[in-house]
Amino acid sequence: MQEELARLREAALAEVASCGAEGELEAVRVRYLGRKGLLTQAVRGLAAVAPAERPALGALVNEAKDAVEAAIAASGERLAAERLAHRLAHERIDVTLPGRRRPRGHAHPLRLIEDEIVDVFVGMGFRVAEGPEIEDDYHNFAALNFEPDHPARDAQDTLFVAPGSDLLLRTHTSPVQIRVMRAAKPPLRVVVPGTVYRRDDLDPTHSPMFQQVEGFMVDERVSFADLKGVLVHFLRRIFGPETGVRFRPSFFPFTEPSAEADIACFRCAPTGAADPACRICRGGRWLEVLGAGMIHPNVLRAVGYDPEKVQGFAFGLGTDRIAILRYGIEDLRLFYENDLRFLAQFPS
Ligand SMILES: [Zn+2]
């Protein structure tokens, strides 16, 4: 029994010494000192020993238990100290390192251009109005003098909310013209920025979602000269005071007469010669930038105005188009891909 005890004691101490972690130490404690531990069983074994030998053996057993417990305690402290030292070494914080800067965001380039456009009109006394992006046929087409069989009403061109539905994603910002005119009386000078939708595939020059700015003015004796004055001023504020502007006859259901405005290519204009290699105008020397016209009498009647008493002009332009020309960007998709490497180039 004495030899057995001595062997257990040495084995336990050796195991304690070889423990590399506090978890292993606990396993050793359970193996020797737990309820069914080897040394615990040795204590129970004393019952089978002759009474005369018990005190001496009992003392030996207790001594062995004490020795193993002390070794475990000492080893536990050592391992805990090592663990702490390891953490302190590895989790050290260098307070002299510079902090992590959060990148500072800014407005999207299309928003910057939109703000710039709107500001020019606000400077001319226009107020800003907005309207819903989901519209009905009445506001988007009928009240704007679109014929019932106009191709724009076709599901091939317009995104309807559901097949056969009267609700659609507005194809232009012009329905806001109708909403504002129905709610207010002239004189009106209103500019309407917003998102519009058409059934187009995404390619370098088309997007099913794009930005427009609509504007209109209604008052007594508003003429085409007012339209030209306002738009020439606007285009020269955006593209520079020397920018050449021309108006060409055009057709829109909601204006009569209608025109499209072009600006002279700002790369070719100074030389005066057409350059087929110009990547901005491709030799055309003029760049189409907006559509406009005198509001059609049918539109004025649709909102309850008397076209004999008031007239108005309206215009619409693609914010994306203006941004492409201003920034010299060749692919419209860049504006919608949200690549920060692109967007970060337009600090506000
Ligand atoms: Zn050019």
Short mmCIF file of C-alpha atoms and ligand atoms in Angstrom, two decimals:
data_model
loop_
_atom_site.label_atom_id
_atom_site.label_comp_id
_atom_site.label_asym_id
_atom_site.label_seq_id
_atom_site.Cartn_x
_atom_site.Cartn_y
_atom_site.Cartn_z
CA MET A 1 0.00 0.00 0.00
CA GLN A 2 2.82 2.38 0.86
CA GLU A 3 4.52 1.68 -2.42
CA GLU A 4 1.26 2.08 -4.27
CA LEU A 5 0.75 5.46 -2.59
CA ALA A 6 4.23 6.61 -3.41
CA ARG A 7 3.75 5.58 -7.04
CA LEU A 8 0.40 7.44 -7.29
CA ARG A 9 1.93 10.53 -5.73
CA GLU A 10 4.87 10.58 -8.15
CA ALA A 11 2.62 9.93 -11.14
CA ALA A 12 0.25 12.74 -10.11
CA LEU A 13 3.06 15.23 -9.56
CA ALA A 14 4.62 14.32 -12.90
CA GLU A 15 1.30 14.87 -14.69
CA VAL A 16 0.78 18.20 -12.96
CA ALA A 17 4.24 19.29 -14.04
CA SER A 18 3.54 18.42 -17.66
CA CYS A 19 0.26 20.36 -17.85
CA GLY A 20 0.38 23.16 -20.43
CA ALA A 21 -3.07 24.63 -19.82
CA GLU A 22 -5.49 25.19 -16.98
CA GLY A 23 -7.99 22.78 -18.55
CA GLU A 24 -5.47 19.94 -18.49
CA LEU A 25 -4.71 20.71 -14.84
CA GLU A 26 -8.36 20.33 -13.96
CA ALA A 27 -8.42 16.93 -15.69
CA VAL A 28 -5.48 15.81 -13.54
CA ARG A 29 -7.23 17.04 -10.40
CA VAL A 30 -10.33 15.04 -11.23
CA ARG A 31 -8.30 11.94 -12.04
CA TYR A 32 -6.50 11.94 -8.66
CA LEU A 33 -8.58 14.00 -6.24
CA GLY A 34 -12.11 13.82 -7.67
CA ARG A 35 -14.87 11.78 -6.06
CA LYS A 36 -13.70 8.73 -7.92
CA GLY A 37 -10.09 9.87 -8.09
CA LEU A 38 -7.19 7.53 -7.55
CA LEU A 39 -6.04 9.13 -4.28
CA THR A 40 -9.62 9.46 -3.04
CA GLN A 41 -10.03 5.74 -3.56
CA ALA A 42 -6.84 5.16 -1.61
CA VAL A 43 -8.45 6.86 1.39
CA ARG A 44 -11.39 4.49 1.10
CA GLY A 45 -8.89 1.61 0.88
CA LEU A 46 -7.74 2.40 4.46
CA ALA A 47 -10.87 0.65 5.73
CA ALA A 48 -9.39 -2.65 4.63
CA VAL A 49 -6.10 -2.05 6.42
CA ALA A 50 -5.37 -3.42 9.87
CA PRO A 51 -6.38 -0.83 12.53
CA ALA A 52 -2.86 -0.59 13.84
CA GLU A 53 -1.47 0.47 10.47
CA ARG A 54 -4.21 2.96 9.69
CA PRO A 55 -2.82 6.14 11.39
CA ALA A 56 0.53 5.89 9.67
CA LEU A 57 -0.99 5.04 6.27
CA GLY A 58 -3.67 7.70 6.73
CA ALA A 59 -0.99 10.29 7.34
CA LEU A 60 0.80 9.16 4.18
CA VAL A 61 -2.39 9.40 2.11
CA ASN A 62 -3.13 12.90 3.43
CA GLU A 63 0.39 13.97 2.80
CA ALA A 64 0.16 12.71 -0.80
CA LYS A 65 -3.17 14.51 -1.32
CA ASP A 66 -1.79 17.73 0.15
CA ALA A 67 1.30 17.50 -2.02
CA VAL A 68 -0.75 16.98 -5.19
CA GLU A 69 -3.23 19.75 -4.27
CA ALA A 70 -0.38 22.15 -3.57
CA ALA A 71 1.29 21.26 -6.85
CA ILE A 72 -1.98 21.80 -8.73
CA ALA A 73 -2.54 25.16 -7.05
CA ALA A 74 0.98 26.32 -7.80
CA SER A 75 0.81 25.11 -11.36
CA GLY A 76 -2.62 26.79 -11.80
CA GLU A 77 -1.23 30.12 -10.68
CA ARG A 78 1.72 29.75 -13.01
CA LEU A 79 -0.51 28.91 -15.98
CA ALA A 80 -2.89 31.80 -15.22
CA ALA A 81 0.04 34.19 -15.02
CA GLU A 82 1.37 32.88 -18.33
CA ARG A 83 -2.03 33.28 -19.95
CA LEU A 84 -2.28 36.87 -18.74
CA ALA A 85 1.23 37.66 -19.95
CA HIS A 86 0.38 36.15 -23.35
CA ARG A 87 -2.78 38.27 -23.64
CA LEU A 88 -0.98 41.40 -22.58
CA ALA A 89 1.66 40.77 -25.22
CA HIS A 90 -0.78 39.99 -28.02
CA GLU A 91 -3.58 42.42 -27.27
CA ARG A 92 -1.37 45.35 -26.73
CA ILE A 93 -2.90 48.55 -28.05
CA ASP A 94 -0.59 51.04 -29.62
CA VAL A 95 -2.20 54.30 -28.59
CA THR A 96 0.18 56.20 -30.85
CA LEU A 97 -1.33 54.68 -34.02
CA PRO A 98 -3.50 57.12 -35.99
CA GLY A 99 -7.24 56.40 -35.72
CA ARG A 100 -9.19 54.81 -38.55
CA ARG A 101 -10.82 57.55 -40.53
CA ARG A 102 -14.30 56.89 -41.81
CA PRO A 103 -14.43 57.83 -45.48
CA ARG A 104 -16.49 60.96 -45.86
CA GLY A 105 -19.41 60.59 -48.24
CA HIS A 106 -20.77 63.21 -50.57
CA ALA A 107 -23.65 63.71 -52.95
CA HIS A 108 -23.94 61.52 -56.05
CA PRO A 109 -22.77 63.26 -59.26
CA LEU A 110 -26.30 63.15 -60.69
CA ARG A 111 -27.59 64.83 -57.54
CA LEU A 112 -24.88 67.48 -57.79
CA ILE A 113 -25.89 68.27 -61.37
CA GLU A 114 -29.58 68.21 -60.46
CA ASP A 115 -28.97 70.68 -57.64
CA GLU A 116 -27.02 72.91 -59.99
CA ILE A 117 -29.79 72.82 -62.61
CA VAL A 118 -32.52 73.49 -60.07
CA ASP A 119 -30.52 76.36 -58.55
CA VAL A 120 -30.37 78.15 -61.89
CA PHE A 121 -34.16 78.04 -62.22
CA VAL A 122 -34.74 78.94 -58.59
CA GLY A 123 -32.58 81.98 -59.32
CA MET A 124 -35.12 82.92 -62.02
CA GLY A 125 -38.02 82.69 -59.59
CA PHE A 126 -39.06 79.08 -60.21
CA ARG A 127 -40.23 77.01 -57.27
CA VAL A 128 -39.51 73.30 -56.88
CA ALA A 129 -42.27 70.69 -57.03
CA GLU A 130 -42.13 66.92 -56.88
CA GLY A 131 -44.63 64.17 -57.63
CA PRO A 132 -45.15 60.42 -57.33
CA GLU A 133 -43.04 58.01 -59.37
CA ILE A 134 -46.01 55.66 -59.72
CA GLU A 135 -48.52 57.46 -61.89
CA ASP A 136 -51.77 56.69 -63.66
CA ASP A 137 -52.51 56.91 -67.37
CA TYR A 138 -54.41 60.16 -66.90
CA HIS A 139 -51.52 62.18 -65.42
CA ASN A 140 -48.76 60.53 -67.44
CA PHE A 141 -50.49 60.47 -70.85
CA ALA A 142 -54.14 61.50 -71.25
CA ALA A 143 -53.97 64.94 -69.67
CA LEU A 144 -50.75 65.59 -71.60
CA ASN A 145 -52.57 65.19 -74.92
CA PHE A 146 -51.22 61.75 -75.83
CA GLU A 147 -53.49 60.07 -78.39
CA PRO A 148 -55.17 56.90 -77.07
CA ASP A 149 -53.06 54.78 -79.43
CA HIS A 150 -49.80 56.67 -78.91
CA PRO A 151 -46.88 54.19 -78.99
CA ALA A 152 -45.50 55.48 -75.66
CA ARG A 153 -48.55 53.92 -74.00
CA ASP A 154 -47.45 50.51 -75.24
CA ALA A 155 -46.13 48.05 -72.69
CA GLN A 156 -43.05 47.82 -74.90
CA ASP A 157 -42.09 51.36 -73.93
CA THR A 158 -43.72 51.88 -70.55
CA LEU A 159 -43.35 49.86 -67.36
CA PHE A 160 -46.82 49.13 -66.02
CA VAL A 161 -47.28 48.10 -62.40
CA ALA A 162 -49.22 45.01 -63.56
CA PRO A 163 -50.44 43.75 -66.94
CA GLY A 164 -53.58 45.65 -67.89
CA SER A 165 -53.08 48.06 -64.98
CA ASP A 166 -53.75 51.78 -65.28
CA LEU A 167 -50.80 52.38 -62.95
CA LEU A 168 -47.34 52.79 -64.37
CA LEU A 169 -43.87 54.04 -63.52
CA ARG A 170 -43.91 57.59 -64.85
CA THR A 171 -42.10 57.89 -68.17
CA HIS A 172 -41.34 61.58 -67.68
CA THR A 173 -41.68 64.27 -65.01
CA SER A 174 -44.44 66.02 -67.03
CA PRO A 175 -47.31 64.50 -64.97
CA VAL A 176 -46.18 66.80 -62.15
CA GLN A 177 -47.07 69.70 -64.49
CA ILE A 178 -50.64 68.40 -64.50
CA ARG A 179 -50.73 67.91 -60.74
CA VAL A 180 -49.36 71.39 -60.01
CA MET A 181 -51.62 73.13 -62.54
CA ARG A 182 -54.71 71.34 -61.25
CA ALA A 183 -53.89 72.42 -57.71
CA ALA A 184 -52.89 76.03 -58.36
CA LYS A 185 -53.72 78.99 -60.57
CA PRO A 186 -51.29 80.98 -62.74
CA PRO A 187 -48.91 82.69 -62.58
CA LEU A 188 -46.75 79.60 -62.16
CA ARG A 189 -43.03 79.08 -62.48
CA VAL A 190 -42.15 75.56 -61.42
CA VAL A 191 -39.19 73.25 -61.80
CA VAL A 192 -39.60 69.51 -61.20
CA PRO A 193 -36.59 67.23 -60.69
CA GLY A 194 -37.23 63.50 -60.48
CA THR A 195 -36.61 59.91 -61.47
CA VAL A 196 -38.38 58.47 -64.51
CA TYR A 197 -38.62 55.00 -66.03
CA ARG A 198 -38.78 53.52 -69.49
CA ARG A 199 -38.61 50.03 -70.83
CA ASP A 200 -35.04 50.24 -72.08
CA ASP A 201 -32.17 47.83 -71.76
CA LEU A 202 -29.18 49.14 -69.87
CA ASP A 203 -26.41 50.11 -72.28
CA PRO A 204 -23.88 52.96 -72.49
CA THR A 205 -26.57 55.44 -73.58
CA HIS A 206 -29.80 53.99 -72.15
CA SER A 207 -31.04 53.11 -68.72
CA PRO A 208 -34.50 51.90 -67.66
CA MET A 209 -34.25 54.43 -64.82
CA PHE A 210 -32.96 57.93 -65.35
CA GLN A 211 -33.29 61.48 -64.09
CA GLN A 212 -35.20 64.36 -65.57
CA VAL A 213 -35.80 67.97 -64.75
CA GLU A 214 -39.05 69.39 -65.98
CA GLY A 215 -39.91 73.05 -65.89
CA PHE A 216 -42.82 75.20 -66.92
CA MET A 217 -44.14 78.70 -66.71
CA VAL A 218 -47.75 79.75 -67.13
CA ASP A 219 -49.00 83.30 -67.11
CA GLU A 220 -50.79 85.83 -69.26
CA ARG A 221 -48.81 86.68 -72.40
CA VAL A 222 -46.06 84.09 -72.00
CA SER A 223 -44.42 83.63 -75.38
CA PHE A 224 -41.82 81.53 -77.16
CA ALA A 225 -39.41 84.43 -76.61
CA ASP A 226 -39.72 83.85 -72.84
CA LEU A 227 -38.98 80.17 -73.39
CA LYS A 228 -35.87 80.99 -75.42
CA GLY A 229 -34.69 83.61 -72.95
CA VAL A 230 -35.03 81.29 -69.96
CA LEU A 231 -33.43 78.28 -71.65
CA VAL A 232 -30.52 80.16 -73.24
CA HIS A 233 -29.75 81.70 -69.85
CA PHE A 234 -29.99 78.27 -68.23
CA LEU A 235 -27.73 76.54 -70.78
CA ARG A 236 -25.10 79.26 -70.54
CA ARG A 237 -25.10 79.04 -66.76
CA ILE A 238 -24.51 75.30 -66.98
CA PHE A 239 -22.12 75.09 -69.96
CA GLY A 240 -20.47 78.51 -69.94
CA PRO A 241 -21.42 82.06 -70.95
CA GLU A 242 -20.14 81.71 -74.53
CA THR A 243 -22.04 78.49 -75.27
CA GLY A 244 -23.77 78.48 -78.65
CA VAL A 245 -27.46 77.54 -78.42
CA ARG A 246 -29.86 76.74 -81.24
CA PHE A 247 -33.49 75.68 -81.37
CA ARG A 248 -34.82 73.18 -83.91
CA PRO A 249 -38.49 72.45 -84.60
CA SER A 250 -39.66 69.20 -83.07
CA PHE A 251 -42.82 67.44 -81.99
CA PHE A 252 -44.21 66.50 -78.58
CA PRO A 253 -47.87 65.73 -77.86
CA PHE A 254 -48.00 68.21 -74.97
CA THR A 255 -46.45 71.28 -76.64
CA GLU A 256 -47.21 73.27 -79.78
CA PRO A 257 -45.03 74.57 -81.29
CA SER A 258 -42.30 72.26 -80.01
CA ALA A 259 -38.55 72.58 -80.21
CA GLU A 260 -35.39 70.85 -79.26
CA ALA A 261 -32.47 72.89 -77.99
CA ASP A 262 -28.88 72.07 -78.91
CA ILE A 263 -25.66 73.49 -77.60
CA ALA A 264 -22.59 73.87 -79.78
CA CYS A 265 -20.03 71.15 -79.10
CA PHE A 266 -17.68 72.75 -76.59
CA ARG A 267 -14.71 70.91 -78.07
CA CYS A 268 -15.37 71.70 -81.73
CA ALA A 269 -17.03 75.10 -81.47
CA PRO A 270 -13.86 77.21 -81.19
CA THR A 271 -12.37 75.77 -84.39
CA GLY A 272 -15.61 75.99 -86.33
CA ALA A 273 -14.74 72.86 -88.32
CA ALA A 274 -16.62 69.60 -88.09
CA ASP A 275 -14.40 66.91 -86.61
CA PRO A 276 -15.76 63.41 -87.25
CA ALA A 277 -13.29 62.12 -84.68
CA CYS A 278 -14.73 64.31 -81.89
CA ARG A 279 -15.93 61.87 -79.30
CA ILE A 280 -18.43 64.39 -77.92
CA CYS A 281 -20.38 65.40 -81.05
CA ARG A 282 -18.94 62.85 -83.55
CA GLY A 283 -18.67 65.58 -86.16
CA GLY A 284 -22.20 66.91 -85.71
CA ARG A 285 -20.95 70.07 -83.93
CA TRP A 286 -24.23 70.34 -82.05
CA LEU A 287 -25.38 68.42 -78.99
CA GLU A 288 -29.03 67.85 -78.27
CA VAL A 289 -29.74 68.78 -74.64
CA LEU A 290 -33.44 69.35 -74.09
CA GLY A 291 -36.97 69.42 -75.47
CA ALA A 292 -39.36 72.31 -75.01
CA GLY A 293 -42.35 74.11 -76.42
CA MET A 294 -45.45 76.14 -75.73
CA ILE A 295 -47.88 74.14 -73.59
CA HIS A 296 -50.56 72.66 -75.89
CA PRO A 297 -54.00 74.29 -75.48
CA ASN A 298 -55.46 70.83 -74.86
CA VAL A 299 -53.20 70.44 -71.81
CA LEU A 300 -54.26 73.84 -70.47
CA ARG A 301 -57.90 72.87 -70.97
CA ALA A 302 -57.33 69.52 -69.23
CA VAL A 303 -56.33 71.33 -66.04
CA GLY A 304 -59.17 73.85 -66.26
CA TYR A 305 -57.23 76.81 -67.67
CA ASP A 306 -58.52 78.98 -70.51
CA PRO A 307 -55.89 78.95 -73.31
CA GLU A 308 -57.31 82.23 -74.57
CA LYS A 309 -56.29 83.88 -71.30
CA VAL A 310 -53.09 82.13 -70.22
CA GLN A 311 -50.23 80.56 -72.09
CA GLY A 312 -47.20 78.72 -70.94
CA PHE A 313 -44.03 77.04 -71.97
CA ALA A 314 -42.57 73.79 -70.73
CA PHE A 315 -39.28 72.00 -71.11
CA GLY A 316 -37.73 68.75 -70.06
CA LEU A 317 -34.15 67.65 -69.92
CA GLY A 318 -32.23 64.55 -68.97
CA THR A 319 -30.08 65.20 -65.93
CA ASP A 320 -27.96 62.20 -66.94
CA ARG A 321 -27.39 63.72 -70.37
CA ILE A 322 -26.27 67.05 -68.87
CA ALA A 323 -23.98 65.19 -66.44
CA ILE A 324 -22.48 63.13 -69.29
CA LEU A 325 -21.69 66.28 -71.25
CA ARG A 326 -20.44 68.24 -68.25
CA TYR A 327 -18.17 65.50 -66.96
CA GLY A 328 -17.19 64.04 -70.34
CA ILE A 329 -18.44 60.58 -69.40
CA GLU A 330 -19.07 58.08 -72.19
CA ASP A 331 -21.00 55.40 -70.34
CA LEU A 332 -24.27 56.23 -68.60
CA ARG A 333 -24.09 52.99 -66.60
CA LEU A 334 -21.28 54.40 -64.46
CA PHE A 335 -23.83 56.61 -62.73
CA TYR A 336 -25.89 53.64 -61.62
CA GLU A 337 -23.26 51.06 -60.71
CA ASN A 338 -22.30 52.74 -57.42
CA ASP A 339 -18.61 52.01 -57.85
CA LEU A 340 -17.00 54.20 -55.22
CA ARG A 341 -13.85 54.59 -57.33
CA PHE A 342 -16.05 56.41 -59.85
CA LEU A 343 -18.26 58.28 -57.42
CA ALA A 344 -15.35 59.55 -55.31
CA GLN A 345 -14.19 61.68 -58.25
CA PHE A 346 -17.05 64.14 -57.79
CA PRO A 347 -16.45 65.90 -54.50
CA SER A 348 -19.20 68.29 -53.67
ZN ZN B 1 -17.41 68.00 -81.21
#
